mmCIF file of C-alpha atoms and ligand atoms in Angstrom:
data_model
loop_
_atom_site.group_PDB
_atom_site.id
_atom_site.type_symbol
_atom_site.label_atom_id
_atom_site.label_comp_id
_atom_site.label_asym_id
_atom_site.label_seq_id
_atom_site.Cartn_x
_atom_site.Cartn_y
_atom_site.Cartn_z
ATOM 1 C CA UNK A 1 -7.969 25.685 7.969
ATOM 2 C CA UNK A 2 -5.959 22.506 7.644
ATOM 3 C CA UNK A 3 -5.455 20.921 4.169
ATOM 4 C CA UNK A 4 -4.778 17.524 4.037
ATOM 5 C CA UNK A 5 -2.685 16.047 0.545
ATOM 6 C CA UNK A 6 -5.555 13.493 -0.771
ATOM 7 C CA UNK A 7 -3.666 10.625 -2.570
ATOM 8 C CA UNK A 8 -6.293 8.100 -4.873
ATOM 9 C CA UNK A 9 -5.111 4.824 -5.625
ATOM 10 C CA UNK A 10 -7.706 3.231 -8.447
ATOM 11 C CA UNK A 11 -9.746 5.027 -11.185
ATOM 12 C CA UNK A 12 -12.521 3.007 -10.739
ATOM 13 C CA UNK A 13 -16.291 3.608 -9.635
ATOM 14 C CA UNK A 14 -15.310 4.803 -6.870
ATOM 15 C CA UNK A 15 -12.013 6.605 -7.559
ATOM 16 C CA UNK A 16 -13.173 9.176 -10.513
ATOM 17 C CA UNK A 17 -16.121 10.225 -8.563
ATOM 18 C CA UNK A 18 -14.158 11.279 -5.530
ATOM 19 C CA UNK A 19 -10.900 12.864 -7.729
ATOM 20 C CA UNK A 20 -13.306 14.597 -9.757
ATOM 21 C CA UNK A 21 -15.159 16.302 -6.626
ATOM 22 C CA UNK A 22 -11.800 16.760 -4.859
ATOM 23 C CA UNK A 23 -10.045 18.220 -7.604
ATOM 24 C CA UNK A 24 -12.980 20.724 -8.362
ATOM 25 C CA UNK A 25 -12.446 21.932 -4.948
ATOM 26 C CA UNK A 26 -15.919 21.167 -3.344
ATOM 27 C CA UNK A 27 -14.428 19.486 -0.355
ATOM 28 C CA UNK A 28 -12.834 21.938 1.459
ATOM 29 C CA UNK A 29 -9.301 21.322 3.551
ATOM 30 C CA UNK A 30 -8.774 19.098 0.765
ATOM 31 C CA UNK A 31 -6.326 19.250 -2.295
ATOM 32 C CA UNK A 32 -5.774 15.964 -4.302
ATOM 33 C CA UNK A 33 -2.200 15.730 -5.190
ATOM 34 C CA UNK A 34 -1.802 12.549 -6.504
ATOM 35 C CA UNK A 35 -3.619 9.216 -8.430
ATOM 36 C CA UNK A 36 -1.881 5.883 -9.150
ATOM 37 C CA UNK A 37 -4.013 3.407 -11.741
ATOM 38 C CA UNK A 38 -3.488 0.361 -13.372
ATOM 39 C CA UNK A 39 -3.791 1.994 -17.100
ATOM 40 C CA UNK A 40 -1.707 4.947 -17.018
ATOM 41 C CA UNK A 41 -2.616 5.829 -20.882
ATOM 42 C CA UNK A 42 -6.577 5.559 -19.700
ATOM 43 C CA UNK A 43 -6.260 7.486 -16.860
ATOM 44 C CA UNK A 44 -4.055 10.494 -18.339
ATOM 45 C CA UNK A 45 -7.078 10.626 -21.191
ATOM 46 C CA UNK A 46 -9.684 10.731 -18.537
ATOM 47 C CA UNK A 47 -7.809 13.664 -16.339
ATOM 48 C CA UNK A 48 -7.166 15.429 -19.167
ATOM 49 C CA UNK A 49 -10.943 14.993 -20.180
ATOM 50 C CA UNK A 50 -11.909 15.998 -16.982
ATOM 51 C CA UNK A 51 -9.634 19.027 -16.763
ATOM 52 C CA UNK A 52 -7.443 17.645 -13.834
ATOM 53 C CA UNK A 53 -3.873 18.600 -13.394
ATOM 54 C CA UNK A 54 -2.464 16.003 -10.941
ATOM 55 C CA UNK A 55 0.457 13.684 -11.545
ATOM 56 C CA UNK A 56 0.043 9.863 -12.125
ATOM 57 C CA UNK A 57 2.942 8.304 -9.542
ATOM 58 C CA UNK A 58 3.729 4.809 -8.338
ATOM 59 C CA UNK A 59 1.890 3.543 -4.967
ATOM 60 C CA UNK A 60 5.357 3.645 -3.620
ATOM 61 C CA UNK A 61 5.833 7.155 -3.954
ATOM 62 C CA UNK A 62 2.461 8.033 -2.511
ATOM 63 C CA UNK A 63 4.103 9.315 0.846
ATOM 64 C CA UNK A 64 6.302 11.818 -0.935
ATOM 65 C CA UNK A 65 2.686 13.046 -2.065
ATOM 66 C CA UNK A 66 0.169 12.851 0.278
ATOM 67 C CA UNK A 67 -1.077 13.118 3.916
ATOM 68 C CA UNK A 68 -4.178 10.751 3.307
ATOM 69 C CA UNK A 69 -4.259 7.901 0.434
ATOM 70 C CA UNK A 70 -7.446 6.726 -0.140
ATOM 71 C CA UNK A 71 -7.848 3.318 -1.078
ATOM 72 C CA UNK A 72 -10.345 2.313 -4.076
ATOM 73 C CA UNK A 73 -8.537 -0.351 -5.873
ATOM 74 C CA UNK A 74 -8.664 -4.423 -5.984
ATOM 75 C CA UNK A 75 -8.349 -5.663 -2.210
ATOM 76 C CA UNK A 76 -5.624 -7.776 -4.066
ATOM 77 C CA UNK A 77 -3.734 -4.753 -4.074
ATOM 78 C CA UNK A 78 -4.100 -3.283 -0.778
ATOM 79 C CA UNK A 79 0.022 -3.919 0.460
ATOM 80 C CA UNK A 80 0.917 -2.018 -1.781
ATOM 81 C CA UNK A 81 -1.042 0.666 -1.186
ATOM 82 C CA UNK A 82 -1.110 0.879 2.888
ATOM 83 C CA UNK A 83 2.651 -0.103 3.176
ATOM 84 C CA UNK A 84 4.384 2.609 2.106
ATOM 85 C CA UNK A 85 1.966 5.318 3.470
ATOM 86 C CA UNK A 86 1.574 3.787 7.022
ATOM 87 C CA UNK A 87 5.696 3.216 7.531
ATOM 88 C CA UNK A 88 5.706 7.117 6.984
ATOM 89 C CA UNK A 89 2.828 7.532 9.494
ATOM 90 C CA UNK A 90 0.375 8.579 7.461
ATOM 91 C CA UNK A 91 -3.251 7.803 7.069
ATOM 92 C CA UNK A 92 -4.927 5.295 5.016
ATOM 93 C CA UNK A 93 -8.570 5.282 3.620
ATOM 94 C CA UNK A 94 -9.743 1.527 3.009
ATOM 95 C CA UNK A 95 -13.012 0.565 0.974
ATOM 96 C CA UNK A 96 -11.535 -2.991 0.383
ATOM 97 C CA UNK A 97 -11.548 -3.334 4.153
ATOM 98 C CA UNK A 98 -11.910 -7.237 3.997
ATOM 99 C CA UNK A 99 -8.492 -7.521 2.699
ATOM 100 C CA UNK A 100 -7.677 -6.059 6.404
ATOM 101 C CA UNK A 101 -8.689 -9.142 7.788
ATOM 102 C CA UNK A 102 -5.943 -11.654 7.070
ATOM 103 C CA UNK A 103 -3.442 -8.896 7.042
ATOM 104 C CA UNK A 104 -3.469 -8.110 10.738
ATOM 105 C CA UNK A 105 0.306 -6.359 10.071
ATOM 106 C CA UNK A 106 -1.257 -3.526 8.441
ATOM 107 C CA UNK A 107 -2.877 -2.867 11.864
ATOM 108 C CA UNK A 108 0.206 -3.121 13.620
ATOM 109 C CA UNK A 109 1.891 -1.053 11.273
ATOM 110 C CA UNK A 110 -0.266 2.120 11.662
ATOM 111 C CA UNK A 111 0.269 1.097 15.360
ATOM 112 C CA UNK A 112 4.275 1.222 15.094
ATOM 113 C CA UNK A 113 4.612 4.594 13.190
ATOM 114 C CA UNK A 114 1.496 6.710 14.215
ATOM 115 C CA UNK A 115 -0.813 5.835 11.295
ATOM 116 C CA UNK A 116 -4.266 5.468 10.527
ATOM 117 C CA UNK A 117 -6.517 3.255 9.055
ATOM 118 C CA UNK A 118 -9.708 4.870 8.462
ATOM 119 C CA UNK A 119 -13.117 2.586 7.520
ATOM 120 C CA UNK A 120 -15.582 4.450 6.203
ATOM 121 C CA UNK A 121 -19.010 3.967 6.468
ATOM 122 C CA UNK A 122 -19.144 3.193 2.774
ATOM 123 C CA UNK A 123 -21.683 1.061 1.313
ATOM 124 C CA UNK A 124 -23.101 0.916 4.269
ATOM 125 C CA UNK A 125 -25.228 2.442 7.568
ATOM 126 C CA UNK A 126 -25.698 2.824 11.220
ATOM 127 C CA UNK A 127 -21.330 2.414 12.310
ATOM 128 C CA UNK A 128 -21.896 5.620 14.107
ATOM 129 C CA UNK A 129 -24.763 3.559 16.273
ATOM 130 C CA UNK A 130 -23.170 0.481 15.855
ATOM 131 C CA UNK A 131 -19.582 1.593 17.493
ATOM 132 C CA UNK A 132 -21.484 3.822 20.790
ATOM 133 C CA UNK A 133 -23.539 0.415 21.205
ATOM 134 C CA UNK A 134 -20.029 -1.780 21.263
ATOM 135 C CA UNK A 135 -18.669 0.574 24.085
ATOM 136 C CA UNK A 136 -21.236 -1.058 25.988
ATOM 137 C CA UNK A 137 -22.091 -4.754 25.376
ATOM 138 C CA UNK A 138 -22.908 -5.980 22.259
ATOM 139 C CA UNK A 139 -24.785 -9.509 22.060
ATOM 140 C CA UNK A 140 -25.438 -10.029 18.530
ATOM 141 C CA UNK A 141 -24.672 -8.600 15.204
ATOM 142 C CA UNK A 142 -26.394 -10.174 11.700
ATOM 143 C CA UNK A 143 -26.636 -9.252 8.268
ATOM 144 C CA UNK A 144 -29.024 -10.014 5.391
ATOM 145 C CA UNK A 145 -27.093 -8.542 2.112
ATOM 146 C CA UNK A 146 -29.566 -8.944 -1.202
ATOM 147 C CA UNK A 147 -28.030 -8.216 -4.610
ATOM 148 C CA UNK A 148 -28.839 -8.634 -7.859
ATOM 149 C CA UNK A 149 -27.266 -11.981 -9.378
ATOM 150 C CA UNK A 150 -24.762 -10.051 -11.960
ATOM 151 C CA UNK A 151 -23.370 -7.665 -8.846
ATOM 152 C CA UNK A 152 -22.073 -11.455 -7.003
ATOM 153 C CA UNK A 153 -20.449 -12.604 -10.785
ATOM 154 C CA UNK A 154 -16.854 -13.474 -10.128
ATOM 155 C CA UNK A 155 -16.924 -14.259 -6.186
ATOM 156 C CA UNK A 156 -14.059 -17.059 -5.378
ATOM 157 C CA UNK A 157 -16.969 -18.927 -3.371
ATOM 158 C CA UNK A 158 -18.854 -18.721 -6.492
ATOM 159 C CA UNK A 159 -16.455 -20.552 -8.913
ATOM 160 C CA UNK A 160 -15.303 -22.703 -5.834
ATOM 161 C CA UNK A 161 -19.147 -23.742 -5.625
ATOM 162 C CA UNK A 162 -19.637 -24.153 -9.541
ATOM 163 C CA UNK A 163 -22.924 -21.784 -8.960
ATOM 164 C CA UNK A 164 -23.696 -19.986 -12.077
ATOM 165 C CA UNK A 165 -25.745 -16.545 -11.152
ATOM 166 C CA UNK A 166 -27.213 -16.775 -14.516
ATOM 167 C CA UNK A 167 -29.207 -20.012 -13.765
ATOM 168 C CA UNK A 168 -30.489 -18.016 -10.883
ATOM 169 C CA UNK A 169 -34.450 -17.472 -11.616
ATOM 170 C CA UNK A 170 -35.647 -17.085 -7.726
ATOM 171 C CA UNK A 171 -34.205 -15.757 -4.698
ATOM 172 C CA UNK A 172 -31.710 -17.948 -3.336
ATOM 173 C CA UNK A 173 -29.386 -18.059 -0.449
ATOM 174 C CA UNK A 174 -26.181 -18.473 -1.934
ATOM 175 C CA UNK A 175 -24.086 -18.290 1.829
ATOM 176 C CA UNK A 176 -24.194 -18.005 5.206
ATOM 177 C CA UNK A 177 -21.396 -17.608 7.747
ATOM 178 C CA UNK A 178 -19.409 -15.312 9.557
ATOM 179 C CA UNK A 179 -17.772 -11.804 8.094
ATOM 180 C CA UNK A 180 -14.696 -13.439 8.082
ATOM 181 C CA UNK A 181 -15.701 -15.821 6.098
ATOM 182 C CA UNK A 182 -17.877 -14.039 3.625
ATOM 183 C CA UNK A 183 -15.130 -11.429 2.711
ATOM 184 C CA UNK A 184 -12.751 -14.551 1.777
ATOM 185 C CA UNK A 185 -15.624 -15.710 -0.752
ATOM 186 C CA UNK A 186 -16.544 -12.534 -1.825
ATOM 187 C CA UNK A 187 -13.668 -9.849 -1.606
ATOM 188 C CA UNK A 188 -15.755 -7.455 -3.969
ATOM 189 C CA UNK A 189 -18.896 -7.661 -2.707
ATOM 190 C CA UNK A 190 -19.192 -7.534 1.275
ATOM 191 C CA UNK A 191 -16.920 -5.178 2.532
ATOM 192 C CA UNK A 192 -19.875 -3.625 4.328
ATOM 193 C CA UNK A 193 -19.907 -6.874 6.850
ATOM 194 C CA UNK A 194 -16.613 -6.560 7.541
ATOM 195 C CA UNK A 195 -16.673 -2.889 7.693
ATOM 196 C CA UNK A 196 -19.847 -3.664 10.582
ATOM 197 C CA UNK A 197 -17.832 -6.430 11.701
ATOM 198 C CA UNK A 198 -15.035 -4.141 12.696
ATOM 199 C CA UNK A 199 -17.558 -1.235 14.018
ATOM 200 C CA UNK A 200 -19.070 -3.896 16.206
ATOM 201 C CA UNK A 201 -18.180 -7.687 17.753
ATOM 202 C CA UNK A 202 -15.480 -8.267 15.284
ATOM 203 C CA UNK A 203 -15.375 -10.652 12.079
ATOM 204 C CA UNK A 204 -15.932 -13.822 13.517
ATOM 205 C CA UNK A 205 -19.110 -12.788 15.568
ATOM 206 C CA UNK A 206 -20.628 -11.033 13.056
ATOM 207 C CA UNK A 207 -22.644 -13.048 10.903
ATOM 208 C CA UNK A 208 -24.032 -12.529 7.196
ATOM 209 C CA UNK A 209 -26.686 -14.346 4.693
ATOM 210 C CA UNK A 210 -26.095 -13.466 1.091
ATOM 211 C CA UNK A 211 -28.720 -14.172 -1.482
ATOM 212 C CA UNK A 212 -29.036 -13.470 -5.378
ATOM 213 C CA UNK A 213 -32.114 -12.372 -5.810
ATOM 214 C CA UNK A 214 -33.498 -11.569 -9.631
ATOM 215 C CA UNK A 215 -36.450 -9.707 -8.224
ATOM 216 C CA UNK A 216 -34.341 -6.591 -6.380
ATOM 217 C CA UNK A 217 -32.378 -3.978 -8.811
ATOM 218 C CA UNK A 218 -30.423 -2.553 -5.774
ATOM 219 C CA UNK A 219 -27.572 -4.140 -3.061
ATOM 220 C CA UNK A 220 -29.897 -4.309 -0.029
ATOM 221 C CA UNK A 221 -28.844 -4.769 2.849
ATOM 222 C CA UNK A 222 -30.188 -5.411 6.050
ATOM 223 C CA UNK A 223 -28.743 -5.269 9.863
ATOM 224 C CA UNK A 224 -30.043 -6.151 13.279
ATOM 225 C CA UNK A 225 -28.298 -5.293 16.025
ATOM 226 C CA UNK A 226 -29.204 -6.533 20.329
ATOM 227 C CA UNK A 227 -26.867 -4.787 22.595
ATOM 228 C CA UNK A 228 -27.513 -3.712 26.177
ATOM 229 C CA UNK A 229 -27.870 -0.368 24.930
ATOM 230 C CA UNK A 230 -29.899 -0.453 22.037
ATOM 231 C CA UNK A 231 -31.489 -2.687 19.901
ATOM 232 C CA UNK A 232 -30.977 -1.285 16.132
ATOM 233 C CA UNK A 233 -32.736 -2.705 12.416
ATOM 234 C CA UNK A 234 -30.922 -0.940 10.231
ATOM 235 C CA UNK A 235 -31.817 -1.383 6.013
ATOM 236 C CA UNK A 236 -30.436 0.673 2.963
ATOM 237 C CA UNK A 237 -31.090 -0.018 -0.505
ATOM 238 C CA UNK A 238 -27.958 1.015 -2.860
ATOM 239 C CA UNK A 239 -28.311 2.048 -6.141
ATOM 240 C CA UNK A 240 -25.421 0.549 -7.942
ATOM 241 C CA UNK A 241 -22.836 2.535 -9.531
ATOM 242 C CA UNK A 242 -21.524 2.267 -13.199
ATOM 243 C CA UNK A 243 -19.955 -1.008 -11.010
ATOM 244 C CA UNK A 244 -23.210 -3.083 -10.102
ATOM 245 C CA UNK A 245 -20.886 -4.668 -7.609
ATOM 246 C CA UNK A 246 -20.381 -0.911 -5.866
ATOM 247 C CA UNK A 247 -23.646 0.967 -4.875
ATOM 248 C CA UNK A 248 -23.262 4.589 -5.515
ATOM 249 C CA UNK A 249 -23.139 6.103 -2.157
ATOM 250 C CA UNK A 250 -19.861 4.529 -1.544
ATOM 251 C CA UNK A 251 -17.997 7.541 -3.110
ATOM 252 C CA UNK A 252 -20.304 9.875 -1.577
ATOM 253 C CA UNK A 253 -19.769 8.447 2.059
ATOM 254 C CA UNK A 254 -16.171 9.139 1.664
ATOM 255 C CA UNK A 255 -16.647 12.374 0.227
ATOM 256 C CA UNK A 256 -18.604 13.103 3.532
ATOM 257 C CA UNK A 257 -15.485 11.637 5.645
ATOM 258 C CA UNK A 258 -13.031 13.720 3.894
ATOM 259 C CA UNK A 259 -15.583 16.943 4.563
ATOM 260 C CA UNK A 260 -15.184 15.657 8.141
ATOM 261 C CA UNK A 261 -11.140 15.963 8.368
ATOM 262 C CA UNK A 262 -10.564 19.729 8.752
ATOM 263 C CA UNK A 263 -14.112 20.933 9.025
ATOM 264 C CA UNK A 264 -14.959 23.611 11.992
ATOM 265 C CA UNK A 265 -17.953 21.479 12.918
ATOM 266 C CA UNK A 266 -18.243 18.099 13.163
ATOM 267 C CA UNK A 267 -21.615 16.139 12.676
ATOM 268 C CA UNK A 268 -21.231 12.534 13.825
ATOM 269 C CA UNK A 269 -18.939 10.156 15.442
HETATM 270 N N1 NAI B 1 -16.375 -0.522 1.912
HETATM 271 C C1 NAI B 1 -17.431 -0.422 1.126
HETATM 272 O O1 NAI B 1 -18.531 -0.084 1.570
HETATM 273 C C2 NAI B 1 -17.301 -0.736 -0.320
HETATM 274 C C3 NAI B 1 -16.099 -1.145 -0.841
HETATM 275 N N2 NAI B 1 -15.950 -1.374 -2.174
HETATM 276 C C4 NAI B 1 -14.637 -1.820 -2.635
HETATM 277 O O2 NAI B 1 -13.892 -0.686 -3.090
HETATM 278 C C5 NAI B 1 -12.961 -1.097 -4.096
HETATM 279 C C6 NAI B 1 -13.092 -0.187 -5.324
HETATM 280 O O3 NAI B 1 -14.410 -0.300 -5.850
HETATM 281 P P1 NAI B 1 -14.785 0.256 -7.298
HETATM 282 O O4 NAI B 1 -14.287 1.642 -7.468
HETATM 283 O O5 NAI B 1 -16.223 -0.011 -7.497
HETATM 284 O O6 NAI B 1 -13.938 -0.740 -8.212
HETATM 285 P P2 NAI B 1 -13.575 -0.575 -9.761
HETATM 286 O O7 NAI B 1 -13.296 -1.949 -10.244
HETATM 287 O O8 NAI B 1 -14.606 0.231 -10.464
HETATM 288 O O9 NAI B 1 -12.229 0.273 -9.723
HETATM 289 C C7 NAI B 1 -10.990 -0.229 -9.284
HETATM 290 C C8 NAI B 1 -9.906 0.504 -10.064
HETATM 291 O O10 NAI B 1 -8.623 0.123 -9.572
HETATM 292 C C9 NAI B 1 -7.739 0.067 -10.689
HETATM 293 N N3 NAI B 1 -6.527 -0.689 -10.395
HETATM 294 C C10 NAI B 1 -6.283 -2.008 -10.551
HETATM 295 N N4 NAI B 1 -5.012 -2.297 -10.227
HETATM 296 C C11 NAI B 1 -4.430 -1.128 -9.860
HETATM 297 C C12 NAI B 1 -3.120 -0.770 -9.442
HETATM 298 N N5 NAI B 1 -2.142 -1.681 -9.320
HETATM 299 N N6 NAI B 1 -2.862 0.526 -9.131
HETATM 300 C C13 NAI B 1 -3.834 1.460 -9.234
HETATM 301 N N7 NAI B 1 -5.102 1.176 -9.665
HETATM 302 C C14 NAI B 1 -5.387 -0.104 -9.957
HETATM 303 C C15 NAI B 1 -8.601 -0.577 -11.780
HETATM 304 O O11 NAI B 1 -8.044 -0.365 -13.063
HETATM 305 C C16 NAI B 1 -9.923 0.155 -11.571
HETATM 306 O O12 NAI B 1 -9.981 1.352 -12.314
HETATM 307 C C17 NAI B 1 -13.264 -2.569 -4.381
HETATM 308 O O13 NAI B 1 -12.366 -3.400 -3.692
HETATM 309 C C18 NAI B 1 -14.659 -2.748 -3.820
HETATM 310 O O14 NAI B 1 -14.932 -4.085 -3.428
HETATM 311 C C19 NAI B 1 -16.976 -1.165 -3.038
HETATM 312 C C20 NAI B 1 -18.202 -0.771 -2.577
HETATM 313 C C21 NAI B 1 -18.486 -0.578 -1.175
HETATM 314 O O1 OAA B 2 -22.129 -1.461 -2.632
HETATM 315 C C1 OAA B 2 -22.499 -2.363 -1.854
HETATM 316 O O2 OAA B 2 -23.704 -2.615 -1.674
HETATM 317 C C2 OAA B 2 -21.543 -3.141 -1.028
HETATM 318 C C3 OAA B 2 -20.310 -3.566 -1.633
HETATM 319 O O3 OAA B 2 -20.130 -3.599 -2.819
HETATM 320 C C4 OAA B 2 -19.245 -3.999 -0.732
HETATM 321 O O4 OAA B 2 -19.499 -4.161 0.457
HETATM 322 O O5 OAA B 2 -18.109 -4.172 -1.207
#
């Protein structure tokens, strides 16, 4: 079997779930070679706590490491992260796949020297459905994302608005618009709709309602989908993560997609 050289760039929610599995060798055709964080002190404590023997190395130097990087970090960050790897023509794992949007470059990039830029599924459900339907017409994409108030704290569109999610006592609908627009007010909350956005009619087709709702405890979120294919009404309910911004099954979806790399059968497209 193939082993691919797993790179993690972020500690995070995400990030310690998947070096933890990776590194206790559960994911086979996988060997994690490398992590880059913002706190190097906090992260060698935490390896060393967890028994892990990789090296702590610049985002620069990923390539020197790794086949694969996968991307769990700030979407502020994500240059740094993609550049290096996909001028070597390697592959790139992005969960802050709104930051993709502006940065159509990136695209190109992988493009130019034989990279990739994988999406997973993530937080999210139905891309397998979602990308068969768009090789045949897709008419309409929407999304109805619920969260609790404190998992929408911080969003630019929320300090740009002045709207305090602690004054929030009822379900209210806090935005509507287009993916494109929602992951530029809320770069740590929707990268599901642009994730969809990408499976499907692209960013500026797709269109999502937020609201902060008191009375859920999960990120819900809800798809329909008309296509002349299928017509799909997708929901999931995530329970969040030690993040409340990141439901839990985002580490566990790319766990599944690394499984998926080398593995002698393939579920899925
Ligand atoms: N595509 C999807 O379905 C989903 C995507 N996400 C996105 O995934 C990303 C990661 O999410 P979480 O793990 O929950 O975030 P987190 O905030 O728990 O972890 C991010 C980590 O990155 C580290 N970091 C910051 N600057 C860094 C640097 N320069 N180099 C290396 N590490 C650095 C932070 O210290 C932190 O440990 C976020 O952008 C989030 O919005 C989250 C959930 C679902
Ligand atoms: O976990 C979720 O429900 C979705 C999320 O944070 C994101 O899309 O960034």
């Amino acid at each position: 079997m193939t082993t691919t050289r797993i790179a993690i760039a972020g500690l995070g929610a995400i990030g310690r779930t998947l070096a933890a599995r990776i590194a206790r060798g559960t994911i086979p055709g996988t060997v994690l070679t490398a992590v880059a964080a913002r706190d190097e002190a906090k992260a060698k404590a935490w390896l060393a706590a967890e028994g892990i023997d990789v090296p702590i190395v610049a985002l620069a130097d990923f390539p020197a490491h790794a086949d694969l990087a996968v991307e769990c970090a700030p979407a502020a960050i994500i240059e740094e992260i993609c550049t290096p790897m996909l001028t070597a023509g390697k592959k790139v794992m992005v969960l802050s796949c709104g930051a993709l949007l502006p940065r159509p470059h990136l695209m190109e990039l992988a493009k130019t020297h034989g990279g990739q830029i994988i999406v997973p599924t993530g937080a999210l459900l139905g891309l397998d459905a979602v990308t068969a339907a768009a090789e045949g017409t897709i008419h309409s994409v929407r999304m109805i994302t619920r969260k609790p108030p404190k998992g929408l704290v911080g969003a630019p569109y929320l300090v740009e608005k002045g709207l305090d999610m602690d004054a929030v006592k009822e379900p209210t609908l806090i935005f509507s618009g287009t993916a494109r627009e929602a992951a530029k007010g809320f770069p740590a909350n929707v990268n599901v709709a642009v994730a969809l956005s990408l499976a499907g009619i692209g960013p500026d087709r797709t269109t999502i309602d937020i609201w902060a709702d008191p009375t859920v405890t999960r990120n819900c979120h809800a798809i329909e989908v008309d296509s002349d294919s299928a017509k799909l009404s997708l929901a999931i309910e995530n329970i969040p993560s030690e993040n409340p911004k990141t439901g839990r099954i985002t580490a566990l979806s790319v766990i599944a997609a690394l499984r998926k790399l080398n593995a002698p059968v393939r579920v899925g497209t």
